[in-house]
CSV table of C-alpha atoms in Angstrom, one decimal:
chain,number,residue,atom,x,y,z
A,1,UNK,CA,49.1,-21.1,-9.1
A,2,UNK,CA,45.6,-22.3,-8.0
A,3,UNK,CA,46.6,-21.4,-4.4
A,4,UNK,CA,47.7,-17.9,-5.5
A,5,UNK,CA,44.5,-17.3,-7.4
A,6,UNK,CA,42.4,-18.6,-4.4
A,7,UNK,CA,44.4,-16.4,-2.0
A,8,UNK,CA,43.9,-13.3,-4.2
A,9,UNK,CA,40.2,-13.9,-4.5
A,10,UNK,CA,39.8,-14.3,-0.7
A,11,UNK,CA,42.0,-11.2,-0.1
A,12,UNK,CA,39.7,-9.1,-2.4
A,13,UNK,CA,36.8,-9.2,0.1
A,14,UNK,CA,34.8,-11.2,-2.4
A,15,UNK,CA,31.3,-11.0,-0.8
A,16,UNK,CA,31.0,-7.2,-0.7
A,17,UNK,CA,32.9,-6.9,-4.0
A,18,UNK,CA,30.4,-9.2,-5.7
A,19,UNK,CA,27.4,-7.5,-4.1
A,20,UNK,CA,28.5,-4.0,-4.9
A,21,UNK,CA,29.3,-5.0,-8.5
A,22,UNK,CA,26.1,-6.9,-9.0
A,23,UNK,CA,23.9,-4.1,-7.6
A,24,UNK,CA,25.7,-1.6,-9.8
A,25,UNK,CA,25.2,-3.7,-12.9
A,26,UNK,CA,21.5,-4.2,-12.0
A,27,UNK,CA,21.1,-0.5,-11.5
A,28,UNK,CA,22.8,0.2,-14.8
A,29,UNK,CA,20.4,-2.1,-16.6
A,30,UNK,CA,17.5,-0.4,-14.7
A,31,UNK,CA,18.5,3.1,-15.8
A,32,UNK,CA,18.6,2.1,-19.4
A,33,UNK,CA,22.2,1.0,-20.3
A,34,UNK,CA,22.7,-1.3,-23.2
A,35,UNK,CA,24.5,-4.5,-22.6
A,36,UNK,CA,27.9,-2.9,-23.4
A,37,UNK,CA,27.1,-0.1,-21.0
A,38,UNK,CA,26.2,-2.5,-18.2
A,39,UNK,CA,29.5,-4.4,-18.9
A,40,UNK,CA,31.5,-1.1,-18.6
A,41,UNK,CA,29.8,-0.2,-15.4
A,42,UNK,CA,30.4,-3.7,-13.9
A,43,UNK,CA,34.0,-3.8,-15.0
A,44,UNK,CA,34.8,-0.3,-13.6
A,45,UNK,CA,33.0,-1.0,-10.3
A,46,UNK,CA,34.6,-4.5,-9.9
A,47,UNK,CA,38.1,-3.1,-10.6
A,48,UNK,CA,37.6,-0.4,-7.9
A,49,UNK,CA,36.2,-3.0,-5.4
A,50,UNK,CA,39.2,-5.3,-6.1
A,51,UNK,CA,41.6,-2.4,-5.5
A,52,UNK,CA,40.0,-1.4,-2.2
A,53,UNK,CA,39.9,-5.0,-0.9
A,54,UNK,CA,43.5,-5.9,-1.9
A,55,UNK,CA,45.0,-2.6,-0.7
A,56,UNK,CA,43.0,-3.0,2.6
A,57,UNK,CA,44.6,-6.4,3.2
A,58,UNK,CA,48.0,-5.0,2.2
A,59,UNK,CA,47.8,-2.2,4.7
A,60,UNK,CA,46.3,-4.4,7.5
A,61,UNK,CA,48.7,-7.4,7.1
A,62,UNK,CA,50.5,-6.8,10.3
A,63,UNK,CA,47.3,-6.1,12.3
A,64,UNK,CA,45.6,-9.2,10.9
A,65,UNK,CA,48.6,-11.4,11.8
A,66,UNK,CA,48.8,-10.0,15.3
A,67,UNK,CA,45.2,-11.0,16.1
A,68,UNK,CA,45.4,-14.4,14.3
A,69,UNK,CA,43.1,-13.7,11.4
A,70,UNK,CA,43.4,-17.1,9.7
A,71,UNK,CA,40.7,-16.1,7.3
A,72,UNK,CA,43.0,-13.4,5.8
A,73,UNK,CA,45.3,-14.9,3.1
A,74,UNK,CA,48.2,-12.5,3.7
A,75,UNK,CA,48.1,-13.2,7.5
A,76,UNK,CA,47.8,-16.9,6.8
A,77,UNK,CA,50.7,-16.9,4.4
A,78,UNK,CA,48.6,-18.1,1.4
A,79,UNK,CA,49.6,-15.1,-0.7
A,80,UNK,CA,52.4,-12.6,-0.1
A,81,UNK,CA,51.8,-9.0,1.0
A,82,UNK,CA,53.8,-7.7,-2.0
A,83,UNK,CA,51.6,-9.6,-4.4
A,84,UNK,CA,48.3,-8.3,-2.9
A,85,UNK,CA,49.7,-4.8,-2.8
A,86,UNK,CA,50.7,-5.0,-6.5
A,87,UNK,CA,47.4,-6.4,-7.5
A,88,UNK,CA,45.6,-3.6,-5.7
A,89,UNK,CA,47.7,-1.0,-7.4
A,90,UNK,CA,47.0,-2.4,-10.8
A,91,UNK,CA,43.3,-2.6,-10.1
A,92,UNK,CA,43.3,1.0,-8.9
A,93,UNK,CA,45.1,2.2,-12.0
A,94,UNK,CA,42.7,0.2,-14.3
A,95,UNK,CA,39.6,1.7,-12.9
A,96,UNK,CA,39.6,5.2,-14.5
A,97,UNK,CA,40.5,4.0,-18.0
A,98,UNK,CA,37.7,1.4,-17.8
A,99,UNK,CA,35.2,4.1,-16.8
A,100,UNK,CA,36.5,6.5,-19.5
A,101,UNK,CA,35.1,4.2,-22.1
A,102,UNK,CA,31.7,5.7,-21.2
A,103,UNK,CA,32.6,9.4,-20.7
A,104,UNK,CA,34.9,11.6,-18.6
A,105,UNK,CA,32.2,12.9,-16.2
A,106,UNK,CA,31.3,9.3,-15.2
A,107,UNK,CA,35.0,8.4,-15.0
A,108,UNK,CA,35.5,11.3,-12.6
A,109,UNK,CA,32.8,10.1,-10.2
A,110,UNK,CA,33.9,6.5,-10.1
A,111,UNK,CA,37.4,7.8,-9.4
A,112,UNK,CA,36.1,9.9,-6.6
A,113,UNK,CA,34.4,6.8,-5.2
A,114,UNK,CA,37.7,4.9,-5.4
A,115,UNK,CA,39.9,7.6,-3.9
A,116,UNK,CA,37.4,8.1,-1.1
A,117,UNK,CA,37.4,4.3,-0.3
A,118,UNK,CA,41.2,4.3,-0.3
A,119,UNK,CA,41.3,7.2,2.1
A,120,UNK,CA,39.1,5.1,4.4
A,121,UNK,CA,41.8,2.4,4.3
A,122,UNK,CA,44.3,5.0,5.3
A,123,UNK,CA,44.2,7.3,7.2
A,124,UNK,CA,40.5,7.8,8.1
A,125,UNK,CA,39.7,4.3,9.3
A,126,UNK,CA,41.0,5.2,12.8
A,127,UNK,CA,39.3,8.6,13.1
A,128,UNK,CA,35.8,9.9,14.0
A,129,UNK,CA,35.4,10.7,10.3
A,130,UNK,CA,35.6,7.0,9.3
A,131,UNK,CA,32.0,7.0,8.1
A,132,UNK,CA,32.5,9.8,5.6
A,133,UNK,CA,34.4,7.8,3.0
A,134,UNK,CA,31.7,5.1,3.0
A,135,UNK,CA,29.0,7.7,2.5
A,136,UNK,CA,30.9,9.5,-0.2
A,137,UNK,CA,31.9,6.4,-2.1
A,138,UNK,CA,28.4,4.8,-2.0
A,139,UNK,CA,26.8,8.1,-3.0
A,140,UNK,CA,29.2,8.5,-5.9
A,141,UNK,CA,28.5,5.0,-7.3
A,142,UNK,CA,24.9,5.5,-8.4
A,143,UNK,CA,26.0,8.9,-9.7
A,144,UNK,CA,28.6,7.1,-11.9
A,145,UNK,CA,26.0,4.6,-13.1
A,146,UNK,CA,23.6,7.3,-14.3
A,147,UNK,CA,26.3,9.7,-15.6
A,148,UNK,CA,27.7,6.8,-17.7
A,149,UNK,CA,24.6,6.9,-19.9
A,150,UNK,CA,24.9,8.6,-23.3
A,151,UNK,CA,24.7,12.4,-22.7
A,152,UNK,CA,25.7,12.0,-19.1
A,153,UNK,CA,22.3,12.9,-17.5
A,154,UNK,CA,22.3,14.3,-14.0
A,155,UNK,CA,21.6,11.6,-11.4
A,156,UNK,CA,18.6,12.2,-9.2
A,157,UNK,CA,19.5,13.7,-5.8
A,158,UNK,CA,17.4,11.1,-4.0
A,159,UNK,CA,19.3,8.2,-5.6
A,160,UNK,CA,22.7,9.7,-4.6
A,161,UNK,CA,21.4,10.4,-1.1
A,162,UNK,CA,20.1,6.8,-0.8
A,163,UNK,CA,23.5,5.5,-1.8
A,164,UNK,CA,25.2,7.7,0.8
A,165,UNK,CA,22.8,6.5,3.5
A,166,UNK,CA,23.3,2.9,2.5
A,167,UNK,CA,27.1,3.3,2.6
A,168,UNK,CA,27.1,4.9,6.0
A,169,UNK,CA,24.9,2.1,7.4
A,170,UNK,CA,27.1,-0.5,5.8
A,171,UNK,CA,30.1,1.0,7.6
A,172,UNK,CA,28.6,0.5,11.0
A,173,UNK,CA,27.4,-3.0,10.2
A,174,UNK,CA,30.7,-4.0,8.6
A,175,UNK,CA,32.8,-3.1,11.6
A,176,UNK,CA,30.7,-4.9,14.2
A,177,UNK,CA,32.4,-8.3,13.8
A,178,UNK,CA,35.8,-6.8,14.2
A,179,UNK,CA,35.3,-4.3,17.1
A,180,UNK,CA,37.3,-6.4,19.6
A,181,UNK,CA,40.2,-7.1,17.2
A,182,UNK,CA,40.3,-3.5,16.1
A,183,UNK,CA,40.5,-2.3,19.7
A,184,UNK,CA,43.5,-4.6,20.3
A,185,UNK,CA,45.3,-3.1,17.4
A,186,UNK,CA,44.6,0.6,17.9
A,187,UNK,CA,41.7,1.2,15.4
A,188,UNK,CA,39.3,3.8,16.8
A,189,UNK,CA,36.9,4.8,14.1
A,190,UNK,CA,33.4,6.2,14.8
A,191,UNK,CA,31.8,2.8,15.4
A,192,UNK,CA,34.4,1.9,17.9
A,193,UNK,CA,33.8,5.2,19.7
A,194,UNK,CA,30.0,4.7,20.0
A,195,UNK,CA,30.3,1.0,20.8
A,196,UNK,CA,28.5,-2.1,19.5
A,197,UNK,CA,25.0,-1.1,20.7
A,198,UNK,CA,25.3,2.4,19.2
A,199,UNK,CA,26.7,0.9,16.0
A,200,UNK,CA,23.7,-1.4,15.7
A,201,UNK,CA,21.3,1.4,16.1
A,202,UNK,CA,23.2,3.6,13.7
A,203,UNK,CA,23.3,0.8,11.1
A,204,UNK,CA,19.6,0.1,11.4
A,205,UNK,CA,18.5,3.7,11.3
A,206,UNK,CA,20.7,4.6,8.3
A,207,UNK,CA,19.7,1.5,6.3
A,208,UNK,CA,16.0,2.0,6.9
A,209,UNK,CA,16.5,5.6,5.9
A,210,UNK,CA,18.2,4.5,2.7
A,211,UNK,CA,15.3,2.1,1.9
A,212,UNK,CA,12.8,4.8,2.6
A,213,UNK,CA,14.7,7.3,0.4
A,214,UNK,CA,14.5,4.8,-2.5
A,215,UNK,CA,10.8,4.2,-2.0
A,216,UNK,CA,9.7,7.8,-1.3
A,217,UNK,CA,12.3,9.8,-3.3
A,218,UNK,CA,11.1,9.2,-6.9
A,219,UNK,CA,8.2,11.3,-8.2
A,220,UNK,CA,4.7,10.0,-7.6
A,221,UNK,CA,3.2,7.9,-4.9
A,222,UNK,CA,5.2,5.0,-3.4
A,223,UNK,CA,4.5,1.6,-4.8
A,224,UNK,CA,3.3,-1.3,-2.7
A,225,UNK,CA,6.4,-3.2,-3.6
A,226,UNK,CA,8.5,-0.3,-2.3
A,227,UNK,CA,6.6,-0.2,1.0
A,228,UNK,CA,7.1,-4.0,1.2
A,229,UNK,CA,10.9,-3.4,0.9
A,230,UNK,CA,10.8,-1.2,4.0
A,231,UNK,CA,9.0,-3.9,5.9
A,232,UNK,CA,11.5,-6.5,4.7
A,233,UNK,CA,14.4,-4.4,5.7
A,234,UNK,CA,12.9,-4.0,9.2
A,235,UNK,CA,12.8,-7.8,9.5
A,236,UNK,CA,16.0,-8.8,7.8
A,237,UNK,CA,18.3,-6.5,9.8
A,238,UNK,CA,17.2,-7.8,13.3
A,239,UNK,CA,17.4,-11.3,11.9
A,240,UNK,CA,21.0,-10.7,10.9
A,241,UNK,CA,21.9,-9.5,14.4
A,242,UNK,CA,20.2,-12.5,15.9
A,243,UNK,CA,22.2,-14.9,13.6
A,244,UNK,CA,25.4,-13.0,14.4
A,245,UNK,CA,24.9,-13.3,18.1
A,246,UNK,CA,24.4,-17.1,17.7
A,247,UNK,CA,27.6,-17.3,15.6
A,248,UNK,CA,29.6,-15.3,18.2
A,249,UNK,CA,28.3,-17.7,20.9
A,250,UNK,CA,29.8,-20.6,18.9
A,251,UNK,CA,33.1,-18.8,18.4
A,252,UNK,CA,32.5,-18.0,14.7
A,253,UNK,CA,32.9,-14.6,13.2
A,254,UNK,CA,29.5,-12.8,13.3
A,255,UNK,CA,29.2,-11.7,9.7
A,256,UNK,CA,25.5,-12.2,9.3
A,257,UNK,CA,24.8,-8.5,10.0
A,258,UNK,CA,26.8,-7.4,7.0
A,259,UNK,CA,25.2,-10.1,4.8
A,260,UNK,CA,21.8,-8.8,5.9
A,261,UNK,CA,22.9,-5.3,4.8
A,262,UNK,CA,23.9,-6.7,1.3
A,263,UNK,CA,20.6,-8.5,1.1
A,264,UNK,CA,18.6,-5.3,1.9
A,265,UNK,CA,20.6,-3.4,-0.8
A,266,UNK,CA,19.9,-6.1,-3.4
A,267,UNK,CA,16.2,-6.1,-2.5
A,268,UNK,CA,16.0,-2.3,-2.7
A,269,UNK,CA,17.6,-2.1,-6.1
A,270,UNK,CA,15.6,-5.0,-7.5
A,271,UNK,CA,12.3,-3.4,-6.5
A,272,UNK,CA,13.5,0.0,-7.7
A,273,UNK,CA,14.3,-1.4,-11.1
A,274,UNK,CA,11.2,-3.4,-11.4
A,275,UNK,CA,9.0,-0.4,-10.5
A,276,UNK,CA,10.7,1.6,-13.3
A,277,UNK,CA,11.2,4.7,-11.1
A,278,UNK,CA,14.9,5.3,-11.4
A,279,UNK,CA,15.4,8.0,-14.0
């Protein structure tokens, strides 16, 4: 049983799932949710993230096995493909009812985010439109967080735009460690078409644009902490690429770029909440 639980956790893509859930919960607190509201947001987002991660590994089981992805529990035989697929289906079905405990409008937008992410898993992952589900899903998440407030207030356009930019940048960064494996198994999304160098530039530009949107989008002059966030992002992202190159040279998976993206997202939301300039 412990092996099954461990395999399911690792198959859920735990790092991005935890990061997206944590950032959403922090944003929920920042926009004024009470503890129950924060818990509802976190539960719905976590459920959607688990669904996307598990169904991704269910779909990619054969590809992962063909390239020897020992870090993937299904490919390594730690957990069965059927179990991961069933877990993903149950998590997907649980997401809308969890969100409905806030209000139907909020539930609609978290469902949009989930469906968009699932469409990335199939069939958009191998098309030039691969970036669009990331942009739509990440843009819909802050919309859900704000709409889940009592009265379902309209989310600020700059907050939704920042989420979309962050998601698009995360797509390019997330694919970088797997470009070679993807090419061997016939995946040709937008990052694969523009190459590693182009993807690094796209990731950096989009993530810096997301940070700038969060700093400059709210009414009033930007705060010094917000300007500092832009400077931090400009340092953290190249540092992530440097660490990733060193890891690749040692034969390890170069995942530091995506971790740098998650760190930038956390810093952005923390500073946004601390400044009190969300809604």
